[in-house]
Amino acid sequence: MDCTCQAELLMLSHMQSYTIGQAARLLGVSPDTARRWADAGKVATHRDDSGRRLIDGRDLAAFSIEVAQTGTGEDDASYTSARNAFPGIVTAVKLGDVAAQVEIQAGPHRLVSLLTREAVEELGLEVGMQATARVKSTSVHIDRS
């Protein structure tokens, strides 16, 4: 084996792979949906030594962009410039005299928004109802997992 092949094998062995369940969480769909997509060949999988189906990180990243552009089959498109939408459930509403704090649990993500009390009342936000947090920011920080 030449140096190039050894380097490629080393790079592949360090590439992050995801189980179907992990991929589903990252894509915001059920494991059954992710499994159906894999079965249909929409995203490539391979098996590890214990027989689990895995998706290479680069393949999952490309597929996640495709899913975001084409949608997941649900027609819930909205007209907004905020592209980072986190649909979830309202878990807390704290009302002040003028301001309010609303917490939404969107899958594994807890989002907290500070807004006016008037906005919360106009939207009728209450604990237990579905809501979507939309984030638009000029500063996004990324941590490596």
PDB file of C-alpha atoms in Angstrom:
ATOM      1  CA  MET A   1       0.000   0.000   0.000  1.00  0.00           C
ATOM      2  CA  ASP A   2       1.455   3.356  -0.972  1.00  0.00           C
ATOM      3  CA  CYS A   3       1.434   6.493   1.178  1.00  0.00           C
ATOM      4  CA  THR A   4      -1.544   8.002  -0.647  1.00  0.00           C
ATOM      5  CA  CYS A   5      -3.735   4.962   0.061  1.00  0.00           C
ATOM      6  CA  GLN A   6      -2.700   4.887   3.719  1.00  0.00           C
ATOM      7  CA  ALA A   7      -3.477   8.589   4.087  1.00  0.00           C
ATOM      8  CA  GLU A   8      -6.907   8.118   2.480  1.00  0.00           C
ATOM      9  CA  LEU A   9      -7.697   5.179   4.791  1.00  0.00           C
ATOM     10  CA  LEU A  10      -6.631   7.233   7.809  1.00  0.00           C
ATOM     11  CA  MET A  11      -8.841  10.126   6.691  1.00  0.00           C
ATOM     12  CA  LEU A  12     -11.823   7.809   6.142  1.00  0.00           C
ATOM     13  CA  SER A  13     -11.361   6.169   9.541  1.00  0.00           C
ATOM     14  CA  HIS A  14     -11.584   9.611  11.203  1.00  0.00           C
ATOM     15  CA  MET A  15     -14.650  10.748   9.233  1.00  0.00           C
ATOM     16  CA  GLN A  16     -17.718  11.164  11.440  1.00  0.00           C
ATOM     17  CA  SER A  17     -20.523   8.710  10.731  1.00  0.00           C
ATOM     18  CA  TYR A  18     -24.059   8.800  12.098  1.00  0.00           C
ATOM     19  CA  THR A  19     -26.584   6.108  12.935  1.00  0.00           C
ATOM     20  CA  ILE A  20     -30.042   6.333  11.388  1.00  0.00           C
ATOM     21  CA  GLY A  21     -31.400   7.625  14.716  1.00  0.00           C
ATOM     22  CA  GLN A  22     -28.729  10.306  15.020  1.00  0.00           C
ATOM     23  CA  ALA A  23     -29.299  11.364  11.410  1.00  0.00           C
ATOM     24  CA  ALA A  24     -33.047  11.578  12.038  1.00  0.00           C
ATOM     25  CA  ARG A  25     -32.520  13.906  15.011  1.00  0.00           C
ATOM     26  CA  LEU A  26     -30.175  16.113  12.995  1.00  0.00           C
ATOM     27  CA  LEU A  27     -32.633  16.248  10.085  1.00  0.00           C
ATOM     28  CA  GLY A  28     -35.620  16.875  12.353  1.00  0.00           C
ATOM     29  CA  VAL A  29     -37.549  13.794  11.214  1.00  0.00           C
ATOM     30  CA  SER A  30     -38.531  10.476  12.745  1.00  0.00           C
ATOM     31  CA  PRO A  31     -36.133   7.512  12.588  1.00  0.00           C
ATOM     32  CA  ASP A  32     -38.719   5.761  10.384  1.00  0.00           C
ATOM     33  CA  THR A  33     -38.547   8.593   7.852  1.00  0.00           C
ATOM     34  CA  ALA A  34     -34.741   8.530   7.858  1.00  0.00           C
ATOM     35  CA  ARG A  35     -34.829   4.740   7.431  1.00  0.00           C
ATOM     36  CA  ARG A  36     -37.257   5.024   4.487  1.00  0.00           C
ATOM     37  CA  TRP A  37     -34.998   7.602   2.832  1.00  0.00           C
ATOM     38  CA  ALA A  38     -32.019   5.285   3.271  1.00  0.00           C
ATOM     39  CA  ASP A  39     -34.008   2.280   1.959  1.00  0.00           C
ATOM     40  CA  ALA A  40     -35.015   4.338  -1.093  1.00  0.00           C
ATOM     41  CA  GLY A  41     -31.363   5.201  -1.756  1.00  0.00           C
ATOM     42  CA  LYS A  42     -31.852   8.919  -1.146  1.00  0.00           C
ATOM     43  CA  VAL A  43     -28.869   8.881   1.215  1.00  0.00           C
ATOM     44  CA  ALA A  44     -26.031   6.351   1.113  1.00  0.00           C
ATOM     45  CA  THR A  45     -25.439   4.070   4.084  1.00  0.00           C
ATOM     46  CA  HIS A  46     -22.870   1.483   5.048  1.00  0.00           C
ATOM     47  CA  ARG A  47     -22.689  -1.037   7.886  1.00  0.00           C
ATOM     48  CA  ASP A  48     -20.234  -0.982  10.755  1.00  0.00           C
ATOM     49  CA  ASP A  49     -18.635  -4.071  12.292  1.00  0.00           C
ATOM     50  CA  SER A  50     -21.711  -4.703  14.448  1.00  0.00           C
ATOM     51  CA  GLY A  51     -24.111  -4.401  11.495  1.00  0.00           C
ATOM     52  CA  ARG A  52     -25.540  -0.966  12.286  1.00  0.00           C
ATOM     53  CA  ARG A  53     -26.364   1.213   9.298  1.00  0.00           C
ATOM     54  CA  LEU A  54     -24.312   4.386   9.253  1.00  0.00           C
ATOM     55  CA  ILE A  55     -24.324   7.519   7.120  1.00  0.00           C
ATOM     56  CA  ASP A  56     -21.033   9.304   6.456  1.00  0.00           C
ATOM     57  CA  GLY A  57     -20.967  12.852   7.774  1.00  0.00           C
ATOM     58  CA  ARG A  58     -20.267  14.402   4.376  1.00  0.00           C
ATOM     59  CA  ASP A  59     -23.164  12.482   2.797  1.00  0.00           C
ATOM     60  CA  LEU A  60     -25.498  13.512   5.616  1.00  0.00           C
ATOM     61  CA  ALA A  61     -24.437  17.158   5.315  1.00  0.00           C
ATOM     62  CA  ALA A  62     -25.156  17.175   1.566  1.00  0.00           C
ATOM     63  CA  PHE A  63     -28.464  15.373   2.084  1.00  0.00           C
ATOM     64  CA  SER A  64     -29.517  17.800   4.822  1.00  0.00           C
ATOM     65  CA  ILE A  65     -29.086  20.693   2.390  1.00  0.00           C
ATOM     66  CA  GLU A  66     -31.169  18.838  -0.188  1.00  0.00           C
ATOM     67  CA  VAL A  67     -33.914  18.147   2.376  1.00  0.00           C
ATOM     68  CA  ALA A  68     -33.927  21.795   3.431  1.00  0.00           C
ATOM     69  CA  GLN A  69     -34.226  22.971  -0.180  1.00  0.00           C
ATOM     70  CA  THR A  70     -36.881  20.474  -1.259  1.00  0.00           C
ATOM     71  CA  GLY A  71     -38.742  20.127   2.029  1.00  0.00           C
ATOM     72  CA  THR A  72     -39.774  16.959   3.810  1.00  0.00           C
ATOM     73  CA  GLY A  73     -43.137  16.599   2.126  1.00  0.00           C
ATOM     74  CA  GLU A  74     -44.965  18.877   4.532  1.00  0.00           C
ATOM     75  CA  ASP A  75     -46.304  22.065   3.024  1.00  0.00           C
ATOM     76  CA  ASP A  76     -45.674  24.481   5.858  1.00  0.00           C
ATOM     77  CA  ALA A  77     -43.654  27.030   3.938  1.00  0.00           C
ATOM     78  CA  SER A  78     -43.877  30.561   5.195  1.00  0.00           C
ATOM     79  CA  TYR A  79     -42.857  33.826   3.680  1.00  0.00           C
ATOM     80  CA  THR A  80     -40.066  35.236   5.770  1.00  0.00           C
ATOM     81  CA  SER A  81     -36.422  36.184   5.437  1.00  0.00           C
ATOM     82  CA  ALA A  82     -35.555  34.259   8.621  1.00  0.00           C
ATOM     83  CA  ARG A  83     -34.349  30.885   7.361  1.00  0.00           C
ATOM     84  CA  ASN A  84     -33.570  29.245  10.693  1.00  0.00           C
ATOM     85  CA  ALA A  85     -36.940  27.926  11.821  1.00  0.00           C
ATOM     86  CA  PHE A  86     -37.306  25.746  14.914  1.00  0.00           C
ATOM     87  CA  PRO A  87     -40.822  24.306  15.204  1.00  0.00           C
ATOM     88  CA  GLY A  88     -41.551  23.127  18.721  1.00  0.00           C
ATOM     89  CA  ILE A  89     -43.771  23.397  21.762  1.00  0.00           C
ATOM     90  CA  VAL A  90     -44.062  26.325  24.160  1.00  0.00           C
ATOM     91  CA  THR A  91     -42.736  25.181  27.540  1.00  0.00           C
ATOM     92  CA  ALA A  92     -42.837  28.450  29.489  1.00  0.00           C
ATOM     93  CA  VAL A  93     -44.296  31.933  29.246  1.00  0.00           C
ATOM     94  CA  LYS A  94     -43.214  34.568  31.764  1.00  0.00           C
ATOM     95  CA  LEU A  95     -45.084  37.855  31.499  1.00  0.00           C
ATOM     96  CA  GLY A  96     -43.786  41.129  32.895  1.00  0.00           C
ATOM     97  CA  ASP A  97     -45.464  44.521  32.808  1.00  0.00           C
ATOM     98  CA  VAL A  98     -43.965  45.336  29.391  1.00  0.00           C
ATOM     99  CA  ALA A  99     -41.701  42.450  28.391  1.00  0.00           C
ATOM    100  CA  ALA A 100     -42.152  38.689  28.245  1.00  0.00           C
ATOM    101  CA  GLN A 101     -39.975  35.602  28.018  1.00  0.00           C
ATOM    102  CA  VAL A 102     -41.091  32.590  25.980  1.00  0.00           C
ATOM    103  CA  GLU A 103     -39.326  29.229  25.969  1.00  0.00           C
ATOM    104  CA  ILE A 104     -39.759  26.718  23.144  1.00  0.00           C
ATOM    105  CA  GLN A 105     -38.449  23.163  23.102  1.00  0.00           C
ATOM    106  CA  ALA A 106     -37.675  22.268  19.467  1.00  0.00           C
ATOM    107  CA  GLY A 107     -36.397  18.707  19.443  1.00  0.00           C
ATOM    108  CA  PRO A 108     -33.184  18.764  21.468  1.00  0.00           C
ATOM    109  CA  HIS A 109     -33.019  22.568  21.300  1.00  0.00           C
ATOM    110  CA  ARG A 110     -34.333  24.935  23.983  1.00  0.00           C
ATOM    111  CA  LEU A 111     -34.899  28.407  22.607  1.00  0.00           C
ATOM    112  CA  VAL A 112     -35.648  31.434  24.745  1.00  0.00           C
ATOM    113  CA  SER A 113     -37.063  34.617  23.273  1.00  0.00           C
ATOM    114  CA  LEU A 114     -37.527  38.001  24.878  1.00  0.00           C
ATOM    115  CA  LEU A 115     -40.366  39.958  23.328  1.00  0.00           C
ATOM    116  CA  THR A 116     -43.070  42.385  24.304  1.00  0.00           C
ATOM    117  CA  ARG A 117     -45.987  41.298  26.457  1.00  0.00           C
ATOM    118  CA  GLU A 118     -48.250  42.731  23.762  1.00  0.00           C
ATOM    119  CA  ALA A 119     -46.744  40.385  21.132  1.00  0.00           C
ATOM    120  CA  VAL A 120     -47.244  37.345  23.378  1.00  0.00           C
ATOM    121  CA  GLU A 121     -50.864  38.311  23.986  1.00  0.00           C
ATOM    122  CA  GLU A 122     -51.533  39.004  20.281  1.00  0.00           C
ATOM    123  CA  LEU A 123     -50.098  35.596  19.356  1.00  0.00           C
ATOM    124  CA  GLY A 124     -52.026  33.940  22.176  1.00  0.00           C
ATOM    125  CA  LEU A 125     -48.921  32.045  23.280  1.00  0.00           C
ATOM    126  CA  GLU A 126     -49.541  29.530  26.060  1.00  0.00           C
ATOM    127  CA  VAL A 127     -47.653  26.576  27.491  1.00  0.00           C
ATOM    128  CA  GLY A 128     -48.370  23.439  25.486  1.00  0.00           C
ATOM    129  CA  MET A 129     -49.145  25.035  22.142  1.00  0.00           C
ATOM    130  CA  GLN A 130     -47.112  24.596  18.976  1.00  0.00           C
ATOM    131  CA  ALA A 131     -44.986  27.513  17.872  1.00  0.00           C
ATOM    132  CA  THR A 132     -42.008  28.148  15.638  1.00  0.00           C
ATOM    133  CA  ALA A 133     -38.983  30.112  16.771  1.00  0.00           C
ATOM    134  CA  ARG A 134     -37.322  31.883  13.864  1.00  0.00           C
ATOM    135  CA  VAL A 135     -33.763  33.084  14.286  1.00  0.00           C
ATOM    136  CA  LYS A 136     -32.043  35.707  12.205  1.00  0.00           C
ATOM    137  CA  SER A 137     -28.667  36.791  13.420  1.00  0.00           C
ATOM    138  CA  THR A 138     -25.607  38.545  12.121  1.00  0.00           C
ATOM    139  CA  SER A 139     -23.450  36.629  14.577  1.00  0.00           C
ATOM    140  CA  VAL A 140     -23.548  32.828  14.736  1.00  0.00           C
ATOM    141  CA  HIS A 141     -21.105  30.871  16.865  1.00  0.00           C
ATOM    142  CA  ILE A 142     -20.275  27.255  16.075  1.00  0.00           C
ATOM    143  CA  ASP A 143     -18.873  24.756  18.549  1.00  0.00           C
ATOM    144  CA  ARG A 144     -17.431  21.428  17.502  1.00  0.00           C
ATOM    145  CA  SER A 145     -19.250  18.463  19.010  1.00  0.00           C
TER     146      SER A 145
END
